[in-house]
mmCIF file of C-alpha atoms in Angstrom:
data_model
loop_
_atom_site.group_PDB
_atom_site.id
_atom_site.type_symbol
_atom_site.label_atom_id
_atom_site.label_comp_id
_atom_site.label_asym_id
_atom_site.label_seq_id
_atom_site.Cartn_x
_atom_site.Cartn_y
_atom_site.Cartn_z
ATOM 1 C CA ASP S 1 13.162 3.834 5.286
ATOM 2 C CA ALA S 2 10.722 1.367 3.814
ATOM 3 C CA LYS S 3 8.943 2.284 0.599
ATOM 4 C CA THR S 4 5.594 1.440 -0.976
ATOM 5 C CA THR S 5 4.662 1.181 -4.642
ATOM 6 C CA GLN S 6 1.187 1.250 -6.135
ATOM 7 C CA PRO S 7 -0.260 1.318 -9.656
ATOM 8 C CA ASN S 8 -0.898 4.848 -10.816
ATOM 9 C CA SER S 9 -4.532 4.247 -11.745
ATOM 10 C CA MET S 10 -7.206 1.554 -11.911
ATOM 11 C CA GLU S 11 -10.726 1.291 -13.253
ATOM 12 C CA SER S 12 -13.691 -0.666 -11.995
ATOM 13 C CA ASN S 13 -17.283 -1.117 -13.009
ATOM 14 C CA GLU S 14 -19.895 -0.074 -10.510
ATOM 15 C CA GLU S 15 -20.985 -2.849 -8.118
ATOM 16 C CA GLU S 16 -17.971 -4.992 -9.043
ATOM 17 C CA PRO S 17 -15.250 -5.900 -6.527
ATOM 18 C CA VAL S 18 -11.994 -3.933 -6.708
ATOM 19 C CA HIS S 19 -8.565 -5.183 -5.662
ATOM 20 C CA LEU S 20 -6.017 -2.420 -5.111
ATOM 21 C CA PRO S 21 -2.476 -3.768 -4.729
ATOM 22 C CA CYS S 22 0.478 -2.342 -2.819
ATOM 23 C CA ASN S 23 4.065 -3.562 -2.661
ATOM 24 C CA HIS S 24 6.142 -2.851 0.426
ATOM 25 C CA SER S 25 9.028 -5.270 0.059
ATOM 26 C CA THR S 26 11.255 -3.410 2.556
ATOM 27 C CA ILE S 27 8.666 -3.368 5.351
ATOM 28 C CA SER S 28 10.013 -4.115 8.808
ATOM 29 C CA GLY S 29 8.368 -6.469 11.257
ATOM 30 C CA THR S 30 6.748 -3.775 13.369
ATOM 31 C CA ASP S 31 5.455 -1.506 10.591
ATOM 32 C CA TYR S 32 1.669 -1.260 10.363
ATOM 33 C CA ILE S 33 0.000 -1.169 6.940
ATOM 34 C CA HIS S 34 -2.653 1.515 6.634
ATOM 35 C CA TRP S 35 -4.906 2.474 3.745
ATOM 36 C CA TYR S 36 -6.421 5.915 3.359
ATOM 37 C CA ARG S 37 -8.392 7.446 0.532
ATOM 38 C CA GLN S 38 -8.652 11.012 -0.628
ATOM 39 C CA LEU S 39 -11.738 12.357 -2.348
ATOM 40 C CA PRO S 40 -11.356 15.463 -4.518
ATOM 41 C CA SER S 41 -10.771 18.652 -2.503
ATOM 42 C CA GLN S 42 -10.720 16.790 0.827
ATOM 43 C CA GLY S 43 -8.160 15.527 3.280
ATOM 44 C CA PRO S 44 -7.369 11.812 3.324
ATOM 45 C CA GLU S 45 -9.715 9.596 5.302
ATOM 46 C CA TYR S 46 -8.947 6.323 7.041
ATOM 47 C CA VAL S 47 -10.069 3.104 5.379
ATOM 48 C CA ILE S 48 -8.422 0.178 7.165
ATOM 49 C CA HIS S 49 -5.181 -1.023 8.735
ATOM 50 C CA GLY S 50 -3.466 -4.230 9.761
ATOM 51 C CA LEU S 51 -0.207 -5.767 10.911
ATOM 52 C CA THR S 52 -0.095 -9.428 9.939
ATOM 53 C CA SER S 53 -3.599 -10.849 9.715
ATOM 54 C CA ASN S 54 -6.290 -10.071 7.169
ATOM 55 C CA VAL S 55 -8.759 -7.455 8.390
ATOM 56 C CA ASN S 56 -12.358 -6.600 7.593
ATOM 57 C CA ASN S 57 -14.410 -3.549 8.420
ATOM 58 C CA ARG S 58 -17.572 -1.964 7.096
ATOM 59 C CA MET S 59 -15.690 -0.149 4.344
ATOM 60 C CA ALA S 60 -13.277 -2.736 3.008
ATOM 61 C CA SER S 61 -11.071 -5.763 3.566
ATOM 62 C CA LEU S 62 -7.295 -5.845 3.799
ATOM 63 C CA ALA S 63 -5.423 -8.919 2.661
ATOM 64 C CA ILE S 64 -1.803 -9.057 3.814
ATOM 65 C CA ALA S 65 0.639 -11.478 2.210
ATOM 66 C CA GLU S 66 2.215 -14.024 4.497
ATOM 67 C CA ASP S 67 5.675 -12.465 4.048
ATOM 68 C CA ARG S 68 4.100 -8.999 4.497
ATOM 69 C CA LYS S 69 5.832 -7.694 1.400
ATOM 70 C CA SER S 70 2.545 -6.838 -0.257
ATOM 71 C CA SER S 71 -1.054 -6.145 0.626
ATOM 72 C CA THR S 72 -4.333 -5.720 -1.208
ATOM 73 C CA LEU S 73 -7.218 -3.438 -0.361
ATOM 74 C CA ILE S 74 -10.511 -5.002 -1.392
ATOM 75 C CA LEU S 75 -13.655 -2.972 -1.966
ATOM 76 C CA HIS S 76 -16.387 -5.564 -2.223
ATOM 77 C CA ARG S 77 -18.825 -3.596 -4.387
ATOM 78 C CA ALA S 78 -17.510 -0.395 -5.893
ATOM 79 C CA THR S 79 -19.864 2.556 -5.938
ATOM 80 C CA LEU S 80 -19.459 5.892 -7.657
ATOM 81 C CA ARG S 81 -18.646 7.419 -4.252
ATOM 82 C CA ASP S 82 -15.582 5.163 -4.031
ATOM 83 C CA ALA S 83 -13.857 7.062 -6.840
ATOM 84 C CA ALA S 84 -10.819 8.505 -5.077
ATOM 85 C CA VAL S 85 -7.069 8.245 -4.717
ATOM 86 C CA TYR S 86 -6.183 5.315 -2.455
ATOM 87 C CA TYR S 87 -2.952 5.501 -0.485
ATOM 88 C CA CYS S 88 -1.070 2.576 0.970
ATOM 89 C CA ILE S 89 0.881 3.814 3.986
ATOM 90 C CA LEU S 90 3.384 2.333 6.406
ATOM 91 C CA LYS S 91 3.380 3.542 10.014
ATOM 92 C CA THR S 92 6.665 2.679 11.620
ATOM 93 C CA SER S 93 7.422 1.849 15.215
ATOM 94 C CA TYR S 94 9.522 5.017 15.443
ATOM 95 C CA ASP S 95 6.504 7.162 14.562
ATOM 96 C CA LYS S 96 7.330 7.926 10.930
ATOM 97 C CA VAL S 97 4.645 7.740 8.242
ATOM 98 C CA ILE S 98 5.568 6.585 4.751
ATOM 99 C CA PHE S 99 3.039 7.347 2.013
ATOM 100 C CA GLY S 100 2.810 5.450 -1.220
ATOM 101 C CA PRO S 101 2.236 7.329 -4.480
ATOM 102 C CA GLY S 102 -1.474 6.483 -4.487
ATOM 103 C CA THR S 103 -3.784 4.746 -6.955
ATOM 104 C CA SER S 104 -6.460 6.820 -8.633
ATOM 105 C CA LEU S 105 -9.587 4.661 -8.797
ATOM 106 C CA SER S 106 -12.214 5.417 -11.421
ATOM 107 C CA VAL S 107 -15.621 3.762 -11.117
ATOM 108 C CA ILE S 108 -17.596 3.340 -14.316
ATOM 109 C CA PRO S 109 -21.392 3.406 -14.051
ATOM 110 C CA ASP C 1 -16.210 16.516 9.507
ATOM 111 C CA SER C 2 -13.133 14.857 11.034
ATOM 112 C CA GLY C 3 -13.049 17.113 14.097
ATOM 113 C CA VAL C 4 -9.617 18.460 13.120
ATOM 114 C CA THR C 5 -9.537 22.146 12.261
ATOM 115 C CA GLN C 6 -6.924 24.040 10.316
ATOM 116 C CA THR C 7 -6.527 27.758 9.799
ATOM 117 C CA PRO C 8 -6.285 29.583 7.550
ATOM 118 C CA LYS C 9 -7.921 27.738 4.645
ATOM 119 C CA HIS C 10 -5.982 29.710 2.067
ATOM 120 C CA LEU C 11 -2.809 31.760 2.302
ATOM 121 C CA ILE C 12 -1.162 33.790 -0.411
ATOM 122 C CA THR C 13 2.226 35.286 0.244
ATOM 123 C CA ALA C 14 5.458 36.295 -1.441
ATOM 124 C CA THR C 15 8.837 34.615 -1.698
ATOM 125 C CA GLY C 16 11.067 35.226 1.290
ATOM 126 C CA GLN C 17 8.164 35.658 3.698
ATOM 127 C CA ARG C 18 7.271 33.639 6.796
ATOM 128 C CA VAL C 19 3.876 32.111 7.586
ATOM 129 C CA THR C 20 2.317 30.114 10.412
ATOM 130 C CA LEU C 21 -0.257 27.395 9.877
ATOM 131 C CA ARG C 22 -2.406 26.306 12.787
ATOM 132 C CA CYS C 23 -3.982 22.960 13.614
ATOM 133 C CA SER C 24 -6.407 22.000 16.377
ATOM 134 C CA PRO C 25 -6.627 18.231 16.867
ATOM 135 C CA ARG C 26 -9.742 16.279 17.754
ATOM 136 C CA SER C 27 -10.685 16.590 21.396
ATOM 137 C CA GLY C 28 -8.499 14.260 23.444
ATOM 138 C CA ASP C 29 -6.074 13.349 20.659
ATOM 139 C CA LEU C 30 -2.457 13.616 21.767
ATOM 140 C CA SER C 31 -0.690 13.062 18.440
ATOM 141 C CA VAL C 32 -0.444 15.625 15.660
ATOM 142 C CA TYR C 33 1.102 14.966 12.253
ATOM 143 C CA TRP C 34 1.909 17.477 9.510
ATOM 144 C CA TYR C 35 1.942 16.627 5.807
ATOM 145 C CA GLN C 36 2.682 18.466 2.576
ATOM 146 C CA GLN C 37 0.850 17.625 -0.642
ATOM 147 C CA SER C 38 2.203 19.013 -3.877
ATOM 148 C CA LEU C 39 1.526 18.023 -7.474
ATOM 149 C CA ASP C 40 5.025 16.729 -8.132
ATOM 150 C CA GLN C 41 5.826 15.134 -4.751
ATOM 151 C CA GLY C 42 2.480 13.701 -3.680
ATOM 152 C CA LEU C 43 1.729 13.426 0.050
ATOM 153 C CA GLN C 44 4.820 13.693 2.216
ATOM 154 C CA PHE C 45 5.125 13.288 5.965
ATOM 155 C CA LEU C 46 6.792 16.287 7.579
ATOM 156 C CA ILE C 47 6.768 15.853 11.343
ATOM 157 C CA HIS C 48 4.954 14.167 14.245
ATOM 158 C CA TYR C 49 4.339 15.525 17.730
ATOM 159 C CA TYR C 50 2.995 13.573 20.663
ATOM 160 C CA ASN C 51 1.793 15.342 23.793
ATOM 161 C CA GLY C 52 4.044 18.315 23.171
ATOM 162 C CA GLU C 53 7.177 16.414 22.191
ATOM 163 C CA GLU C 54 8.623 15.905 18.737
ATOM 164 C CA ARG C 55 8.543 12.197 17.916
ATOM 165 C CA ALA C 56 9.612 11.835 14.300
ATOM 166 C CA LYS C 57 10.742 13.909 11.363
ATOM 167 C CA GLY C 58 10.132 13.155 7.735
ATOM 168 C CA ASN C 59 11.041 15.256 4.735
ATOM 169 C CA ILE C 60 10.877 18.539 6.573
ATOM 170 C CA LEU C 61 13.131 21.323 5.362
ATOM 171 C CA GLU C 62 15.327 23.223 7.798
ATOM 172 C CA ARG C 63 13.355 26.376 6.938
ATOM 173 C CA PHE C 64 10.264 24.713 8.412
ATOM 174 C CA SER C 65 9.611 24.135 12.091
ATOM 175 C CA ALA C 66 6.686 23.058 14.208
ATOM 176 C CA GLN C 67 5.586 22.872 17.778
ATOM 177 C CA GLN C 68 2.741 21.471 19.836
ATOM 178 C CA PHE C 69 1.463 23.553 22.699
ATOM 179 C CA PRO C 70 0.184 22.468 26.148
ATOM 180 C CA ASP C 71 -3.413 22.690 24.907
ATOM 181 C CA LEU C 72 -2.325 20.239 22.152
ATOM 182 C CA HIS C 73 -2.859 22.556 19.205
ATOM 183 C CA SER C 74 0.061 22.701 16.815
ATOM 184 C CA GLU C 75 1.642 25.267 14.552
ATOM 185 C CA LEU C 76 3.793 24.770 11.465
ATOM 186 C CA ASN C 77 6.114 27.676 10.708
ATOM 187 C CA LEU C 78 7.433 28.087 7.181
ATOM 188 C CA SER C 79 10.125 30.705 6.612
ATOM 189 C CA SER C 80 12.158 32.104 3.701
ATOM 190 C CA LEU C 81 9.397 30.853 1.453
ATOM 191 C CA GLU C 82 10.162 29.725 -2.074
ATOM 192 C CA LEU C 83 7.872 29.168 -5.046
ATOM 193 C CA GLY C 84 8.267 25.418 -4.561
ATOM 194 C CA ASP C 85 6.698 25.613 -1.104
ATOM 195 C CA SER C 86 3.314 26.221 -2.695
ATOM 196 C CA ALA C 87 1.250 23.195 -1.670
ATOM 197 C CA LEU C 88 -1.599 21.900 0.433
ATOM 198 C CA TYR C 89 -0.571 21.400 4.044
ATOM 199 C CA PHE C 90 -2.566 18.914 6.070
ATOM 200 C CA CYS C 91 -2.470 18.138 9.718
ATOM 201 C CA ALA C 92 -3.878 14.975 11.199
ATOM 202 C CA SER C 93 -4.463 13.824 14.747
ATOM 203 C CA SER C 94 -4.707 10.465 16.426
ATOM 204 C CA ALA C 95 -5.482 9.356 19.919
ATOM 205 C CA GLN C 96 -2.043 8.007 20.749
ATOM 206 C CA ARG C 97 1.282 7.156 19.183
ATOM 207 C CA GLY C 98 1.846 4.004 17.271
ATOM 208 C CA GLY C 99 0.692 2.266 14.141
ATOM 209 C CA ILE C 100 -2.454 0.859 15.623
ATOM 210 C CA HIS C 101 -4.253 4.193 15.703
ATOM 211 C CA GLU C 102 -6.027 5.750 12.748
ATOM 212 C CA GLN C 103 -5.406 9.372 11.861
ATOM 213 C CA PHE C 104 -8.058 12.009 11.271
ATOM 214 C CA PHE C 105 -7.112 14.631 8.719
ATOM 215 C CA GLY C 106 -8.082 18.261 8.684
ATOM 216 C CA PRO C 107 -9.315 20.054 5.548
ATOM 217 C CA GLY C 108 -5.876 21.494 4.808
ATOM 218 C CA THR C 109 -4.347 24.926 4.265
ATOM 219 C CA ARG C 110 -3.588 25.860 0.683
ATOM 220 C CA LEU C 111 -0.401 27.933 0.534
ATOM 221 C CA THR C 112 0.426 29.899 -2.584
ATOM 222 C CA VAL C 113 3.820 31.567 -2.799
ATOM 223 C CA LEU C 114 4.085 34.208 -5.507
#
């Protein structure tokens, strides 16, 4: 199975952009890259996903490397409510879900 | 509120016992996923059901089993419980199979095995 790696923790100042990296060097061509975040005492919530092209939505942007071996979740202006654990996840064509270890994001006022 | 419900919220039981966790997906969602979150292992995918059929297995122990019923709710059965099974168990639903669909997570069931 493919695997993802993420930094254990990151810090950002409020209202600054945040770039959260993920490595998935063993990704296969049909695996989708998803990002979810988990606020304290809650279940994970969807942030964004993509396959090959960069993606934007109201929450964030996803930049996918050309070789697809890494991706970066971009929060354009971090707020205190963005403090959470961010998971980089692969969803495979055979319906498995592979979670990364997660990055704990702290936002400093 | 994601629209996914899980019962019970908390469960305390003893080693060797058997428990059943229940999940009701969002209305119309055909896929149900089960996950285990523990302090030492992080979030781990256990099993995926689509429209009543098992589609994929992850790190699910042989002591654990699941099923999805015709009304699309799902149950996760954990038997011969061990201390190490203490964890948060989440279910999530999505409209269809496949990587293109986002998942909606329930609030989780916290299992404590004493």
